[in-house]
Amino acid sequence: MPSGDPPLGMGGTSNTPSAPSPTTRPAISSGQWPDGTGQWPVLPNVGEKCRLVSPVSSRAADLLRIAVVLLLAFITLAARSAETNQPIEQLRIFFSSRVLHGVQKDDARAAAKTWTQTVIRETGIRAEACSDVGTLDDAIAAFRDKGTHAASIPTDDYFKLNEQMKTTHLFFPMNNNSEFEEYVLLVHADSGITNLSNLKGRTVTFLLHHRMTLADKWLELTLAKHALPPANIFFGSVRQELKPAKVVLPVFFRSVDACVITRRGFELMTEMNPQVGANSRVLIASPKLVPNVLCFNSRVPSPFGERVRDGIRALHLSIVGQQMLTTFQLDRIVDASPDRLKSTREFVDDYERTCLATRESIVVPAKRLSARDPL
């Protein structure tokens, strides 16, 4: 597997021309869609409620508020260090670019550094935040050569990192009090699509989200187990969208044939808009998988290692920590048992045996999300 690059859905290409430009297609998130008369029928409450799917209105605004608090804290720390002539230690945390899906490179680095600064502030240690963003190869190099203390990475990358650079102190990012995610392939209830084979040549949309890091592999493996061609050949077109409404509503309005989203995301859309749930059907669902983990580097001793881990465990107990977790759509971060990764390990092994040598990335990337844009 190419390091850090998922074989389906991240940076791939479609075998059909790209989707029409935003200027030639209606805004799905508006909750409206043109009918044959040229009018704009409105689905009650969809426009307003779908904007509530994201727990925050703007990642940039949250990060800015947090950054101001952390800057003041760092200035105070630097001043105290100058007074005592004591050097400031470094806390180095690596973030996979797959965990920061859709965020531009500079904004991803800023978000990673702000996350690290939050941990420093909440821990009360004397340290400078140093964060890197990159691929699996970059993570391995960071653990081996740069003295990086920890990494936030997709679980399939964690297995490879742990094989080459022994890791320790595993943590799970929790969403809705669970480390697991389940992916679903949705179709319209009246579409006539009753099995996966019916989607040949059809259009599919993926949600672009850090909890979707294993969704592409799941769909590719499912196609292989049904003796169907790779997704870049089987589907007519595949694309990604950054917002749940732009993934689910096109299926509801029947402008897209199917979509892939987390079950939790679909259930939230259904709670807010019962009509969406009533007119959508889960064609297939994945097993429960752990999409991402946080792990520490066993080769790099740190004078404040356990204090940092205590700070990570307690992020949800402070206002600034809660803001940071909410920005990344997490509840808290908890200690993890490797036994909880058993089903995910089996899934990744099955995928690599079945698909790795033959399947290719297929999704045309969506516009990258800037930290200035709302989630």
Coordinates of C-alpha atoms in Angstrom, one line a residue:
M1 CA 0.0 0.0 0.0
P2 CA 1.5 3.4 -0.9
S3 CA 2.4 5.0 2.4
G4 CA -0.3 7.4 3.8
D5 CA -2.4 7.2 0.6
P6 CA -5.6 5.3 0.9
P7 CA -6.3 3.2 -2.2
L8 CA -9.8 4.4 -2.7
G9 CA -11.2 7.9 -2.2
M10 CA -8.2 10.0 -1.4
G11 CA -6.8 11.7 -4.4
G12 CA -8.0 9.1 -7.0
T13 CA -9.6 9.7 -10.3
S14 CA -12.9 8.7 -11.9
N15 CA -13.3 7.1 -15.3
T16 CA -15.9 9.7 -16.2
P17 CA -15.7 13.4 -16.7
S18 CA -15.7 15.4 -13.6
A19 CA -18.9 16.7 -12.0
P20 CA -20.3 20.0 -13.3
S21 CA -18.8 23.1 -11.7
P22 CA -20.6 24.7 -8.7
T23 CA -21.8 27.5 -11.0
T24 CA -23.9 25.0 -13.0
R25 CA -25.5 22.9 -10.3
P26 CA -27.9 23.9 -7.5
A27 CA -26.8 24.2 -3.9
I28 CA -27.7 20.9 -2.2
S29 CA -27.2 22.3 1.2
S30 CA -30.0 24.9 0.6
G31 CA -32.6 22.1 1.0
Q32 CA -34.0 23.0 -2.4
W33 CA -33.9 21.4 -5.8
P34 CA -35.3 22.4 -9.2
D35 CA -38.2 20.4 -10.5
G36 CA -39.5 20.0 -14.0
T37 CA -41.3 23.3 -13.8
G38 CA -38.2 25.3 -13.0
Q39 CA -39.6 26.0 -9.5
W40 CA -37.8 25.4 -6.3
P41 CA -39.8 23.1 -4.0
V42 CA -38.7 23.2 -0.4
L43 CA -38.3 20.2 1.9
P44 CA -39.6 21.4 5.3
N45 CA -36.9 22.1 7.8
V46 CA -34.1 20.6 5.8
G47 CA -32.3 23.8 5.0
E48 CA -32.2 25.0 8.6
K49 CA -31.6 21.7 10.4
C50 CA -28.9 20.3 8.1
R51 CA -26.7 23.2 9.1
L52 CA -26.9 21.8 12.6
V53 CA -25.2 18.6 11.7
S54 CA -21.8 20.1 12.4
P55 CA -21.2 20.7 16.1
V56 CA -19.5 24.0 15.4
S57 CA -20.2 26.7 12.9
S58 CA -16.6 27.6 12.1
R59 CA -13.4 25.7 12.7
A60 CA -11.5 28.9 12.1
A61 CA -13.3 30.9 14.8
D62 CA -12.8 28.2 17.4
L63 CA -9.1 27.8 16.5
L64 CA -8.6 31.6 16.7
R65 CA -10.1 31.8 20.1
I66 CA -8.0 29.0 21.4
A67 CA -4.9 30.3 19.7
V68 CA -5.2 33.7 21.4
V69 CA -5.4 32.0 24.9
L70 CA -2.5 29.8 24.1
L71 CA -0.4 32.6 22.7
L72 CA -0.8 34.6 26.0
A73 CA 0.1 31.5 27.9
F74 CA 3.2 30.9 25.8
I75 CA 4.4 34.5 26.1
T76 CA 4.2 34.1 29.9
L77 CA 6.1 30.8 29.8
A78 CA 8.8 32.3 27.6
A79 CA 9.2 35.3 29.9
R80 CA 9.5 33.0 33.0
S81 CA 12.1 30.8 31.1
A82 CA 14.1 33.9 30.3
E83 CA 14.1 35.0 33.9
T84 CA 15.4 31.6 35.1
N85 CA 17.6 30.8 32.0
Q86 CA 16.0 27.4 31.8
P87 CA 15.6 25.8 28.4
I88 CA 12.1 25.0 27.2
E89 CA 11.5 21.4 26.3
Q90 CA 9.7 20.5 23.0
L91 CA 6.5 18.4 22.7
R92 CA 6.4 16.9 19.2
I93 CA 3.1 15.4 18.0
F94 CA 2.7 14.1 14.4
F95 CA -0.7 14.3 12.6
S96 CA -1.5 12.2 9.6
S97 CA -2.8 14.2 6.6
R98 CA -5.6 11.6 6.4
V99 CA -6.8 12.6 9.9
L100 CA -6.9 16.3 8.7
H101 CA -8.9 15.4 5.5
G102 CA -9.7 18.3 3.2
V103 CA -7.7 20.9 5.1
Q104 CA -5.0 22.9 3.2
K105 CA -1.4 22.1 4.2
D106 CA -0.7 25.4 6.0
D107 CA -4.0 25.3 7.8
A108 CA -3.5 21.7 8.8
R109 CA -0.1 22.5 10.4
A110 CA -1.7 25.4 12.2
A111 CA -4.5 23.2 13.5
A112 CA -2.0 20.5 14.6
K113 CA 0.2 23.0 16.4
T114 CA -2.8 24.5 18.2
W115 CA -3.9 21.0 19.3
T116 CA -0.4 20.4 20.7
Q117 CA -0.4 23.8 22.4
T118 CA -3.7 23.0 24.1
V119 CA -2.2 19.8 25.5
I120 CA 0.7 21.8 26.9
R121 CA -1.5 24.4 28.4
E122 CA -3.8 21.9 30.0
T123 CA -0.9 19.9 31.4
G124 CA 1.0 22.9 32.8
I125 CA 4.4 21.7 31.5
R126 CA 7.2 24.0 30.3
A127 CA 7.3 23.0 26.6
E128 CA 7.2 24.4 23.1
A129 CA 4.7 22.9 20.6
C130 CA 6.3 21.3 17.5
S131 CA 3.9 19.5 15.2
D132 CA 4.3 17.8 11.8
V133 CA 1.7 16.8 9.2
G134 CA 2.3 14.2 6.6
T135 CA 2.0 10.6 5.3
L136 CA 2.8 7.3 6.9
D137 CA 6.4 7.5 5.6
D138 CA 6.6 10.9 7.3
A139 CA 5.3 9.4 10.6
I140 CA 7.9 6.6 10.5
A141 CA 10.7 9.2 9.8
A142 CA 9.4 11.4 12.6
F143 CA 9.4 8.6 15.1
R144 CA 12.9 7.4 13.9
D145 CA 14.8 10.7 13.3
K146 CA 13.0 13.7 14.8
G147 CA 12.3 12.5 18.3
T148 CA 8.6 12.8 17.8
H149 CA 6.7 11.9 21.0
A150 CA 3.3 10.8 19.6
A151 CA 1.2 10.5 16.5
S152 CA -2.5 10.8 15.6
I153 CA -3.0 8.5 12.6
P154 CA -5.5 6.2 10.9
T155 CA -5.6 2.8 12.4
D156 CA -4.3 1.0 9.3
D157 CA -1.3 3.3 9.3
Y158 CA -0.8 2.6 13.0
F159 CA -0.4 -1.1 12.4
K160 CA 2.4 -0.4 10.0
L161 CA 4.0 2.2 12.2
N162 CA 3.9 -0.2 15.1
E163 CA 5.6 -2.9 13.1
Q164 CA 8.6 -0.6 12.2
M165 CA 8.8 1.7 15.2
K166 CA 7.6 0.2 18.4
T167 CA 4.8 2.3 19.9
T168 CA 3.3 2.5 23.4
H169 CA 0.5 4.1 25.3
L170 CA -2.4 3.7 22.8
F171 CA -5.4 6.1 23.0
F172 CA -8.7 6.2 21.2
P173 CA -10.4 9.4 20.1
M174 CA -14.1 9.1 21.1
N175 CA -17.1 10.2 19.1
N176 CA -20.5 9.9 20.7
N177 CA -18.9 7.9 23.5
S178 CA -17.5 5.3 21.1
E179 CA -14.2 4.6 19.5
F180 CA -15.9 2.6 16.7
E181 CA -17.5 3.8 13.4
E182 CA -19.8 1.9 11.1
Y183 CA -20.1 2.9 7.5
V184 CA -23.3 2.6 5.4
L185 CA -24.0 2.7 1.7
L186 CA -27.3 4.5 1.2
V187 CA -29.7 4.5 -1.7
H188 CA -33.2 6.0 -2.2
A189 CA -35.9 3.8 -1.0
D190 CA -37.8 4.0 -4.3
S191 CA -34.7 3.7 -6.5
G192 CA -35.2 0.0 -7.4
I193 CA -31.6 -0.7 -6.3
T194 CA -31.7 -3.9 -4.3
N195 CA -28.1 -5.1 -4.4
L196 CA -24.6 -3.9 -5.0
S197 CA -24.6 -5.1 -8.6
N198 CA -27.4 -2.6 -9.4
L199 CA -25.0 0.2 -8.8
K200 CA -22.9 -0.6 -11.9
G201 CA -22.3 2.7 -13.8
R202 CA -24.1 4.7 -11.1
T203 CA -23.0 7.8 -9.2
V204 CA -21.7 7.6 -5.6
T205 CA -20.7 10.3 -3.1
F206 CA -18.4 9.9 -0.1
L207 CA -18.3 12.0 3.0
L208 CA -14.9 13.5 3.5
H209 CA -14.2 13.3 7.2
H210 CA -11.5 12.2 9.6
R211 CA -13.8 9.4 10.9
M212 CA -14.1 8.0 7.3
T213 CA -10.5 6.9 7.0
L214 CA -11.4 3.2 6.5
A215 CA -14.6 3.7 4.4
D216 CA -12.8 3.5 1.1
K217 CA -11.1 0.2 1.9
W218 CA -14.4 -1.2 3.2
L219 CA -16.2 -0.4 0.0
E220 CA -13.4 -1.7 -2.2
L221 CA -13.2 -5.0 -0.2
T222 CA -17.0 -5.4 -0.4
L223 CA -16.9 -5.1 -4.2
A224 CA -14.1 -7.7 -4.4
K225 CA -16.0 -10.1 -2.2
H226 CA -19.1 -9.7 -4.5
A227 CA -16.8 -10.6 -7.5
L228 CA -17.3 -7.0 -8.8
P229 CA -14.7 -4.9 -10.6
P230 CA -12.6 -2.2 -8.7
A231 CA -14.7 0.9 -7.9
N232 CA -12.9 3.1 -10.5
I233 CA -14.3 0.7 -13.2
F234 CA -17.5 -0.4 -11.6
F235 CA -19.1 3.0 -10.7
G236 CA -19.9 5.7 -13.3
S237 CA -18.5 8.4 -11.1
V238 CA -17.4 8.9 -7.5
R239 CA -16.8 12.1 -5.7
Q240 CA -16.3 13.5 -2.2
E241 CA -18.2 16.2 -0.2
L242 CA -17.2 17.9 3.0
K243 CA -20.7 18.2 4.6
P244 CA -23.2 15.4 5.5
A245 CA -26.1 17.4 3.8
K246 CA -24.2 17.4 0.5
V247 CA -23.7 13.7 0.8
V248 CA -27.2 12.5 1.9
L249 CA -29.6 15.0 0.3
P250 CA -28.6 14.3 -3.3
V251 CA -29.7 10.7 -2.7
F252 CA -32.9 11.9 -1.2
F253 CA -33.6 14.2 -4.3
R254 CA -32.4 11.4 -6.6
S255 CA -29.7 13.4 -8.3
V256 CA -27.1 10.9 -7.0
D257 CA -27.7 7.2 -6.9
A258 CA -25.9 6.3 -3.6
C259 CA -23.7 7.7 -0.9
V260 CA -21.3 6.5 1.8
I261 CA -21.4 8.0 5.3
T262 CA -21.0 7.0 8.9
R263 CA -24.1 5.4 10.4
R264 CA -24.0 8.0 13.1
G265 CA -24.0 10.8 10.6
F266 CA -27.0 9.3 8.8
E267 CA -28.9 8.8 12.0
L268 CA -28.3 12.4 13.0
M269 CA -29.6 13.5 9.6
T270 CA -32.6 11.3 10.1
E271 CA -33.4 12.6 13.6
M272 CA -33.3 16.2 12.2
N273 CA -35.2 15.4 9.0
P274 CA -37.4 12.3 9.3
Q275 CA -38.4 12.5 5.7
V276 CA -34.7 11.8 4.7
G277 CA -34.7 8.7 6.8
A278 CA -38.1 7.5 5.6
N279 CA -36.9 7.8 2.0
S280 CA -33.4 6.3 2.3
R281 CA -32.4 2.7 2.7
V282 CA -29.1 1.1 3.9
L283 CA -28.0 -1.1 1.1
I284 CA -24.9 -2.5 2.9
A285 CA -23.1 -1.7 6.2
S286 CA -19.6 -2.2 7.4
P287 CA -18.5 -3.9 10.6
K288 CA -17.7 -1.7 13.5
L289 CA -14.1 -0.3 13.0
V290 CA -11.7 1.9 14.9
P291 CA -10.8 4.7 12.3
N292 CA -8.0 6.5 14.2
V293 CA -5.7 6.2 17.2
L294 CA -3.2 8.3 19.1
C295 CA 0.0 6.5 20.1
F296 CA 3.3 7.3 21.7
N297 CA 6.9 6.6 20.6
S298 CA 8.6 4.1 22.9
R299 CA 12.0 5.1 21.6
V300 CA 11.8 8.7 22.8
P301 CA 11.9 9.2 26.6
S302 CA 10.3 12.4 27.8
P303 CA 10.7 14.2 31.2
F304 CA 7.0 15.0 31.1
G305 CA 5.6 12.0 29.2
E306 CA 3.1 10.8 31.8
R307 CA 2.0 14.4 32.5
V308 CA 1.2 14.8 28.8
R309 CA -0.8 11.6 28.8
D310 CA -2.7 12.8 31.9
G311 CA -3.4 16.1 30.1
I312 CA -4.8 14.3 27.1
R313 CA -7.0 12.1 29.3
A314 CA -8.4 15.3 31.0
L315 CA -8.9 17.5 27.9
H316 CA -12.7 17.2 28.1
L317 CA -12.6 18.6 31.7
S318 CA -11.6 22.1 30.8
I319 CA -13.2 24.8 28.7
V320 CA -10.3 25.2 26.3
G321 CA -9.9 21.4 26.0
Q322 CA -13.6 21.0 25.3
Q323 CA -13.4 23.6 22.6
M324 CA -10.5 21.9 20.9
L325 CA -12.2 18.5 21.1
T326 CA -15.4 19.9 19.7
T327 CA -13.6 21.6 16.8
F328 CA -12.4 18.1 15.8
Q329 CA -15.8 16.6 16.6
L330 CA -14.6 14.5 19.5
D331 CA -16.0 13.9 23.0
R332 CA -12.7 12.9 24.7
I333 CA -9.6 10.8 24.3
V334 CA -9.3 7.7 26.4
D335 CA -6.7 5.0 27.1
A336 CA -7.1 2.1 24.7
S337 CA -6.6 -1.7 24.9
P338 CA -5.0 -3.3 21.8
D339 CA -7.6 -6.0 22.2
R340 CA -10.2 -3.5 21.0
L341 CA -8.4 -3.3 17.7
K342 CA -8.9 -7.0 16.9
S343 CA -11.8 -6.7 14.4
T344 CA -10.1 -3.7 12.8
R345 CA -6.8 -5.6 12.4
E346 CA -8.7 -8.5 10.8
F347 CA -10.4 -6.2 8.4
V348 CA -7.2 -4.5 7.4
D349 CA -5.5 -7.9 6.9
D350 CA -8.4 -9.1 4.8
Y351 CA -8.3 -5.9 2.7
E352 CA -4.6 -6.3 2.0
R353 CA -4.8 -9.9 1.1
T354 CA -7.8 -9.3 -1.2
C355 CA -7.4 -5.9 -2.7
L356 CA -4.0 -4.2 -2.1
A357 CA -2.3 -5.5 -5.3
T358 CA -5.1 -4.8 -7.7
R359 CA -7.4 -2.0 -6.4
E360 CA -6.7 1.7 -7.1
S361 CA -7.8 5.0 -5.7
I362 CA -11.0 6.2 -7.4
V363 CA -12.5 9.3 -5.8
V364 CA -12.0 12.6 -7.4
P365 CA -10.9 14.9 -4.6
A366 CA -13.4 17.6 -3.5
K367 CA -12.3 21.2 -3.0
R368 CA -10.0 21.4 -0.1
L369 CA -11.5 22.8 3.0
S370 CA -9.7 25.9 4.4
A371 CA -9.6 26.6 8.1
R372 CA -11.5 29.7 7.1
D373 CA -14.5 27.6 6.0
P374 CA -17.1 26.2 8.4
L375 CA -17.2 22.5 8.9

